[in-house]
Amino acid sequence: MEKQMQLLWELQEIDAELDEIRDAQEAFAPKLESIKEDIGLLQDAAQEYQKELAGKDVERRDLRDVVERLKGLIAQSKEKITQISNNKEYFAVLKELEHNQKALEKNEVELLGLVEEIESIKEQIADNEKELKAKYDEMAGEERVISEKIANLEKKIKAGDKGRQSKAKEISEPFLRRYQRIRRRFKDAVVPADKGTCRGCNVNVPPQVYIDLLKGHELINCPNCQRIIVKRAEAEAENTES
Ligand SMILES: [Zn+2]
């Protein structure tokens, strides 16, 4: 029984080490995650810019058509005006010509503004692409470093798992199951009890239970927290012997 307690204690030490390695491994994920998020945002922005650009291009095409049409009308009016003999018709065509020239001016200014807008969107797209490329590079670099570290930890986990398996083989099935069940709730499933106190929950163990523990004939759970309690002095003595 005392050997079993000792083995459980040792198993817990291996498990604690494995937990630590796995935690270290998991800590890398958020780093990559945050770069991925940045990339996602930049990709969304790129899509938005492209949509905006496409919309502005349609506007520009339409406006160009308007400008061309007005130029045509103006040319027609100018042509017509040279062939007019009566005043009334002359002023009517002149009025139309002036109207179209004003419209042309206004549309040309608008078109110029639109062209500038399109240029600035294109610049934004280029900046965005630059940023995106930098993020991709950053991620590639981080991934290289992290995957190397993870591979190292993986090796440690494999070695630890091997040690754990051979340790677990020495422990009786029911004890192992009991330990694993408790460990789902408490990382320190096996705790020392000294001076009659469970070191897991710091509550005094009833005297009869403590006496049973000292006898060492059975595996004792703390009646308060259900952790497995072991005799601390014995565990330490065994450690120094070995
Ligand atoms: Zn307890």
mmCIF file of C-alpha atoms and ligand atoms in Angstrom:
data_model
loop_
_atom_site.group_PDB
_atom_site.id
_atom_site.type_symbol
_atom_site.label_atom_id
_atom_site.label_comp_id
_atom_site.label_asym_id
_atom_site.label_seq_id
_atom_site.Cartn_x
_atom_site.Cartn_y
_atom_site.Cartn_z
ATOM 1 C CA MET A 1 0.000 0.000 0.000
ATOM 2 C CA GLU A 2 2.739 2.445 0.911
ATOM 3 C CA LYS A 3 4.506 1.575 -2.293
ATOM 4 C CA GLN A 4 1.270 2.355 -4.156
ATOM 5 C CA MET A 5 0.976 5.712 -2.371
ATOM 6 C CA GLN A 6 4.525 6.510 -3.345
ATOM 7 C CA LEU A 7 3.855 5.515 -6.948
ATOM 8 C CA LEU A 8 0.743 7.686 -7.082
ATOM 9 C CA TRP A 9 2.789 10.551 -5.702
ATOM 10 C CA GLU A 10 5.416 10.013 -8.404
ATOM 11 C CA LEU A 11 2.755 9.695 -11.091
ATOM 12 C CA GLN A 12 1.353 13.022 -10.012
ATOM 13 C CA GLU A 13 4.803 14.594 -10.328
ATOM 14 C CA ILE A 14 5.050 13.344 -13.903
ATOM 15 C CA ASP A 15 1.535 14.584 -14.651
ATOM 16 C CA ALA A 16 2.323 18.007 -13.208
ATOM 17 C CA GLU A 17 5.384 18.236 -15.437
ATOM 18 C CA LEU A 18 3.370 17.186 -18.480
ATOM 19 C CA ASP A 19 0.705 19.763 -17.646
ATOM 20 C CA GLU A 20 3.349 22.435 -17.485
ATOM 21 C CA ILE A 21 4.758 21.481 -20.886
ATOM 22 C CA ARG A 22 1.288 21.381 -22.435
ATOM 23 C CA ASP A 23 0.470 24.794 -20.968
ATOM 24 C CA ALA A 24 3.676 26.178 -22.457
ATOM 25 C CA GLN A 25 2.671 24.698 -25.792
ATOM 26 C CA GLU A 26 -0.807 26.174 -25.666
ATOM 27 C CA ALA A 27 0.546 29.601 -24.736
ATOM 28 C CA PHE A 28 1.946 29.892 -28.254
ATOM 29 C CA ALA A 29 -1.427 29.663 -29.950
ATOM 30 C CA PRO A 30 -2.735 33.145 -28.968
ATOM 31 C CA LYS A 31 0.361 34.797 -30.449
ATOM 32 C CA LEU A 32 -0.309 33.343 -33.874
ATOM 33 C CA GLU A 33 -4.002 33.942 -33.390
ATOM 34 C CA SER A 34 -3.506 37.692 -32.963
ATOM 35 C CA ILE A 35 -1.397 37.922 -36.139
ATOM 36 C CA LYS A 36 -4.066 35.923 -37.959
ATOM 37 C CA GLU A 37 -6.695 38.352 -36.734
ATOM 38 C CA ASP A 38 -4.664 41.298 -38.058
ATOM 39 C CA ILE A 39 -4.360 39.546 -41.385
ATOM 40 C CA GLY A 40 -8.099 38.938 -41.457
ATOM 41 C CA LEU A 41 -8.768 42.640 -40.855
ATOM 42 C CA LEU A 42 -6.363 43.674 -43.598
ATOM 43 C CA GLN A 43 -7.941 41.181 -45.985
ATOM 44 C CA ASP A 44 -11.388 42.547 -45.200
ATOM 45 C CA ALA A 45 -10.101 46.075 -45.788
ATOM 46 C CA ALA A 46 -8.592 44.973 -49.114
ATOM 47 C CA GLN A 47 -11.969 43.628 -50.193
ATOM 48 C CA GLU A 48 -13.712 46.838 -49.171
ATOM 49 C CA TYR A 49 -11.193 48.948 -51.098
ATOM 50 C CA GLN A 50 -11.663 46.816 -54.198
ATOM 51 C CA LYS A 51 -15.422 47.178 -53.956
ATOM 52 C CA GLU A 52 -15.095 50.937 -53.530
ATOM 53 C CA LEU A 53 -12.694 51.102 -56.450
ATOM 54 C CA ALA A 54 -15.040 49.107 -58.695
ATOM 55 C CA GLY A 55 -17.932 51.437 -57.782
ATOM 56 C CA LYS A 56 -15.870 54.540 -58.499
ATOM 57 C CA ASP A 57 -14.732 53.092 -61.818
ATOM 58 C CA VAL A 58 -18.349 52.660 -62.901
ATOM 59 C CA GLU A 59 -19.052 56.260 -61.862
ATOM 60 C CA ARG A 60 -16.050 57.455 -63.820
ATOM 61 C CA ARG A 61 -17.138 55.532 -66.925
ATOM 62 C CA ASP A 62 -20.642 57.020 -66.731
ATOM 63 C CA LEU A 63 -19.267 60.498 -66.194
ATOM 64 C CA ARG A 64 -16.929 60.123 -69.154
ATOM 65 C CA ASP A 65 -19.886 59.137 -71.313
ATOM 66 C CA VAL A 66 -21.710 62.258 -70.162
ATOM 67 C CA VAL A 67 -18.670 64.409 -70.946
ATOM 68 C CA GLU A 68 -18.297 62.850 -74.406
ATOM 69 C CA ARG A 69 -21.999 63.313 -75.118
ATOM 70 C CA LEU A 70 -21.852 66.977 -74.071
ATOM 71 C CA LYS A 71 -18.772 67.545 -76.244
ATOM 72 C CA GLY A 72 -20.698 66.062 -79.147
ATOM 73 C CA LEU A 73 -23.693 68.301 -78.500
ATOM 74 C CA ILE A 74 -21.477 71.368 -78.206
ATOM 75 C CA ALA A 75 -19.746 70.539 -81.504
ATOM 76 C CA GLN A 76 -23.147 70.087 -83.120
ATOM 77 C CA SER A 77 -24.376 73.450 -81.788
ATOM 78 C CA LYS A 78 -21.230 75.208 -82.975
ATOM 79 C CA GLU A 79 -21.663 73.681 -86.390
ATOM 80 C CA LYS A 80 -25.349 74.599 -86.492
ATOM 81 C CA ILE A 81 -24.784 78.186 -85.404
ATOM 82 C CA THR A 82 -22.708 78.962 -88.518
ATOM 83 C CA GLN A 83 -25.607 77.963 -90.759
ATOM 84 C CA ILE A 84 -28.396 79.870 -89.001
ATOM 85 C CA SER A 85 -30.055 82.814 -90.728
ATOM 86 C CA ASN A 86 -32.760 83.929 -88.292
ATOM 87 C CA ASN A 87 -32.176 85.509 -84.913
ATOM 88 C CA LYS A 88 -34.666 83.515 -82.913
ATOM 89 C CA GLU A 89 -33.137 80.226 -83.915
ATOM 90 C CA TYR A 90 -29.651 81.644 -83.415
ATOM 91 C CA PHE A 91 -30.361 82.589 -79.789
ATOM 92 C CA ALA A 92 -32.025 79.277 -79.122
ATOM 93 C CA VAL A 93 -28.960 77.366 -80.321
ATOM 94 C CA LEU A 94 -26.649 79.775 -78.492
ATOM 95 C CA LYS A 95 -28.580 79.237 -75.283
ATOM 96 C CA GLU A 96 -28.335 75.488 -75.690
ATOM 97 C CA LEU A 97 -24.631 75.786 -76.419
ATOM 98 C CA GLU A 98 -24.001 77.840 -73.274
ATOM 99 C CA HIS A 99 -26.071 75.448 -71.216
ATOM 100 C CA ASN A 100 -24.104 72.460 -72.487
ATOM 101 C CA GLN A 101 -20.773 74.212 -72.000
ATOM 102 C CA LYS A 102 -21.632 74.913 -68.383
ATOM 103 C CA ALA A 103 -22.712 71.311 -67.885
ATOM 104 C CA LEU A 104 -19.495 70.126 -69.508
ATOM 105 C CA GLU A 105 -17.411 72.294 -67.209
ATOM 106 C CA LYS A 106 -19.216 71.000 -64.145
ATOM 107 C CA ASN A 107 -18.915 67.378 -65.250
ATOM 108 C CA GLU A 108 -15.250 67.749 -66.090
ATOM 109 C CA VAL A 109 -14.539 69.089 -62.607
ATOM 110 C CA GLU A 110 -16.468 66.189 -61.148
ATOM 111 C CA LEU A 111 -14.566 63.754 -63.304
ATOM 112 C CA LEU A 112 -11.263 65.228 -62.176
ATOM 113 C CA GLY A 113 -12.334 64.832 -58.546
ATOM 114 C CA LEU A 114 -13.334 61.266 -59.204
ATOM 115 C CA VAL A 115 -10.002 60.468 -60.824
ATOM 116 C CA GLU A 116 -8.244 61.876 -57.761
ATOM 117 C CA GLU A 117 -10.432 59.790 -55.491
ATOM 118 C CA ILE A 118 -9.619 56.681 -57.500
ATOM 119 C CA GLU A 119 -5.910 57.452 -57.258
ATOM 120 C CA SER A 120 -6.157 57.788 -53.492
ATOM 121 C CA ILE A 121 -8.053 54.493 -53.202
ATOM 122 C CA LYS A 122 -5.321 52.850 -55.270
ATOM 123 C CA GLU A 123 -2.731 54.259 -52.891
ATOM 124 C CA GLN A 124 -4.642 52.894 -49.939
ATOM 125 C CA ILE A 125 -4.804 49.512 -51.631
ATOM 126 C CA ALA A 126 -1.051 49.575 -52.153
ATOM 127 C CA ASP A 127 -0.441 50.534 -48.495
ATOM 128 C CA ASN A 128 -2.800 47.836 -47.356
ATOM 129 C CA GLU A 129 -1.019 45.265 -49.483
ATOM 130 C CA LYS A 130 2.308 46.324 -48.038
ATOM 131 C CA GLU A 131 0.987 45.917 -44.523
ATOM 132 C CA LEU A 132 -0.530 42.592 -45.410
ATOM 133 C CA LYS A 133 2.736 41.351 -46.821
ATOM 134 C CA ALA A 134 4.580 42.457 -43.665
ATOM 135 C CA LYS A 135 2.041 40.570 -41.553
ATOM 136 C CA TYR A 136 2.420 37.459 -43.685
ATOM 137 C CA ASP A 137 6.176 37.667 -43.240
ATOM 138 C CA GLU A 138 5.788 38.176 -39.501
ATOM 139 C CA MET A 139 3.503 35.185 -39.265
ATOM 140 C CA ALA A 140 5.829 32.996 -41.302
ATOM 141 C CA GLY A 141 8.704 33.960 -38.986
ATOM 142 C CA GLU A 142 6.686 33.408 -35.831
ATOM 143 C CA GLU A 143 5.391 30.124 -37.127
ATOM 144 C CA ARG A 144 8.895 28.906 -37.798
ATOM 145 C CA VAL A 145 10.073 29.819 -34.311
ATOM 146 C CA ILE A 146 6.973 28.526 -32.606
ATOM 147 C CA SER A 147 6.771 25.272 -34.494
ATOM 148 C CA GLU A 148 10.374 24.619 -33.531
ATOM 149 C CA LYS A 149 9.598 25.243 -29.872
ATOM 150 C CA ILE A 150 6.450 23.168 -30.086
ATOM 151 C CA ALA A 151 8.370 20.304 -31.670
ATOM 152 C CA ASN A 152 10.813 20.411 -28.754
ATOM 153 C CA LEU A 153 7.977 20.370 -26.244
ATOM 154 C CA GLU A 154 6.350 17.567 -28.222
ATOM 155 C CA LYS A 155 9.492 15.490 -27.727
ATOM 156 C CA LYS A 156 9.392 16.185 -24.015
ATOM 157 C CA ILE A 157 5.737 15.220 -23.860
ATOM 158 C CA LYS A 158 6.436 11.971 -25.682
ATOM 159 C CA ALA A 159 9.237 11.103 -23.279
ATOM 160 C CA GLY A 160 7.059 12.103 -20.319
ATOM 161 C CA ASP A 161 4.167 10.023 -21.600
ATOM 162 C CA LYS A 162 6.444 7.002 -21.851
ATOM 163 C CA GLY A 163 7.588 7.482 -18.259
ATOM 164 C CA ARG A 164 4.016 7.995 -17.214
ATOM 165 C CA GLN A 165 2.856 4.800 -18.870
ATOM 166 C CA SER A 166 5.466 2.649 -17.230
ATOM 167 C CA LYS A 167 4.747 4.300 -13.885
ATOM 168 C CA ALA A 168 1.008 3.809 -14.301
ATOM 169 C CA LYS A 169 1.545 0.106 -15.033
ATOM 170 C CA GLU A 170 2.892 -0.372 -11.529
ATOM 171 C CA ILE A 171 -0.204 1.123 -9.954
ATOM 172 C CA SER A 172 -3.273 -0.977 -9.346
ATOM 173 C CA GLU A 173 -6.152 -0.248 -11.715
ATOM 174 C CA PRO A 174 -8.726 0.923 -9.138
ATOM 175 C CA PHE A 175 -6.219 3.301 -7.532
ATOM 176 C CA LEU A 176 -5.247 4.673 -10.906
ATOM 177 C CA ARG A 177 -8.871 5.266 -11.824
ATOM 178 C CA ARG A 178 -9.498 6.897 -8.471
ATOM 179 C CA TYR A 179 -6.498 9.161 -8.943
ATOM 180 C CA GLN A 180 -7.543 10.118 -12.458
ATOM 181 C CA ARG A 181 -11.087 10.841 -11.399
ATOM 182 C CA ILE A 182 -9.948 13.143 -8.581
ATOM 183 C CA ARG A 183 -7.349 14.783 -10.778
ATOM 184 C CA ARG A 184 -10.057 16.004 -13.111
ATOM 185 C CA ARG A 185 -11.169 18.211 -10.233
ATOM 186 C CA PHE A 186 -7.883 18.883 -8.468
ATOM 187 C CA LYS A 187 -4.477 19.051 -10.090
ATOM 188 C CA ASP A 188 -3.061 18.002 -6.726
ATOM 189 C CA ALA A 189 -5.055 14.814 -6.422
ATOM 190 C CA VAL A 190 -2.495 13.325 -4.061
ATOM 191 C CA VAL A 191 -1.632 15.497 -1.084
ATOM 192 C CA PRO A 192 0.370 15.018 2.068
ATOM 193 C CA ALA A 193 -1.376 15.041 5.400
ATOM 194 C CA ASP A 194 0.667 16.144 8.313
ATOM 195 C CA LYS A 195 -0.232 16.714 11.909
ATOM 196 C CA GLY A 196 -3.704 15.445 11.089
ATOM 197 C CA THR A 197 -4.411 18.068 8.427
ATOM 198 C CA CYS A 198 -5.106 17.482 4.743
ATOM 199 C CA ARG A 199 -2.726 19.784 2.846
ATOM 200 C CA GLY A 200 -5.150 19.922 -0.065
ATOM 201 C CA CYS A 201 -8.001 21.650 1.730
ATOM 202 C CA ASN A 202 -6.287 22.436 5.052
ATOM 203 C CA VAL A 203 -9.065 20.831 7.023
ATOM 204 C CA ASN A 204 -8.312 18.512 9.913
ATOM 205 C CA VAL A 205 -8.858 14.855 9.097
ATOM 206 C CA PRO A 206 -10.968 12.980 11.697
ATOM 207 C CA PRO A 207 -8.641 11.136 14.133
ATOM 208 C CA GLN A 208 -9.844 7.661 13.118
ATOM 209 C CA VAL A 209 -9.183 8.392 9.452
ATOM 210 C CA TYR A 210 -5.746 9.765 10.308
ATOM 211 C CA ILE A 211 -4.941 6.648 12.319
ATOM 212 C CA ASP A 212 -5.976 4.507 9.341
ATOM 213 C CA LEU A 213 -3.693 6.591 7.165
ATOM 214 C CA LEU A 214 -0.768 6.115 9.523
ATOM 215 C CA LYS A 215 -1.391 2.384 9.538
ATOM 216 C CA GLY A 216 -1.000 2.488 5.799
ATOM 217 C CA HIS A 217 -3.292 -0.431 5.020
ATOM 218 C CA GLU A 218 -5.567 1.308 2.622
ATOM 219 C CA LEU A 219 -5.725 4.234 0.296
ATOM 220 C CA ILE A 220 -7.373 7.093 2.179
ATOM 221 C CA ASN A 221 -9.356 9.965 0.728
ATOM 222 C CA CYS A 222 -9.751 13.183 2.630
ATOM 223 C CA PRO A 223 -13.358 13.101 3.882
ATOM 224 C CA ASN A 224 -13.621 16.820 3.200
ATOM 225 C CA CYS A 225 -12.169 17.312 -0.301
ATOM 226 C CA GLN A 226 -11.836 13.696 -1.491
ATOM 227 C CA ARG A 227 -8.178 14.102 -2.427
ATOM 228 C CA ILE A 228 -5.963 11.085 -1.799
ATOM 229 C CA ILE A 229 -3.905 11.741 1.300
ATOM 230 C CA VAL A 230 -0.490 10.275 1.928
ATOM 231 C CA LYS A 231 1.787 10.314 4.917
ATOM 232 C CA ARG A 232 4.189 13.117 4.316
ATOM 233 C CA ALA A 233 7.023 12.027 6.561
ATOM 234 C CA GLU A 234 7.051 8.586 4.944
ATOM 235 C CA ALA A 235 7.067 9.991 1.470
ATOM 236 C CA GLU A 236 9.997 12.224 2.327
ATOM 237 C CA ALA A 237 11.858 9.409 4.015
ATOM 238 C CA GLU A 238 11.472 7.225 0.926
ATOM 239 C CA ASN A 239 12.674 10.049 -1.267
ATOM 240 C CA THR A 240 15.853 10.513 0.718
ATOM 241 C CA GLU A 241 16.469 6.749 0.844
ATOM 242 C CA SER A 242 16.322 6.349 -2.918
HETATM 243 ZN ZN ZN B 1 -8.836 17.632 2.018
#
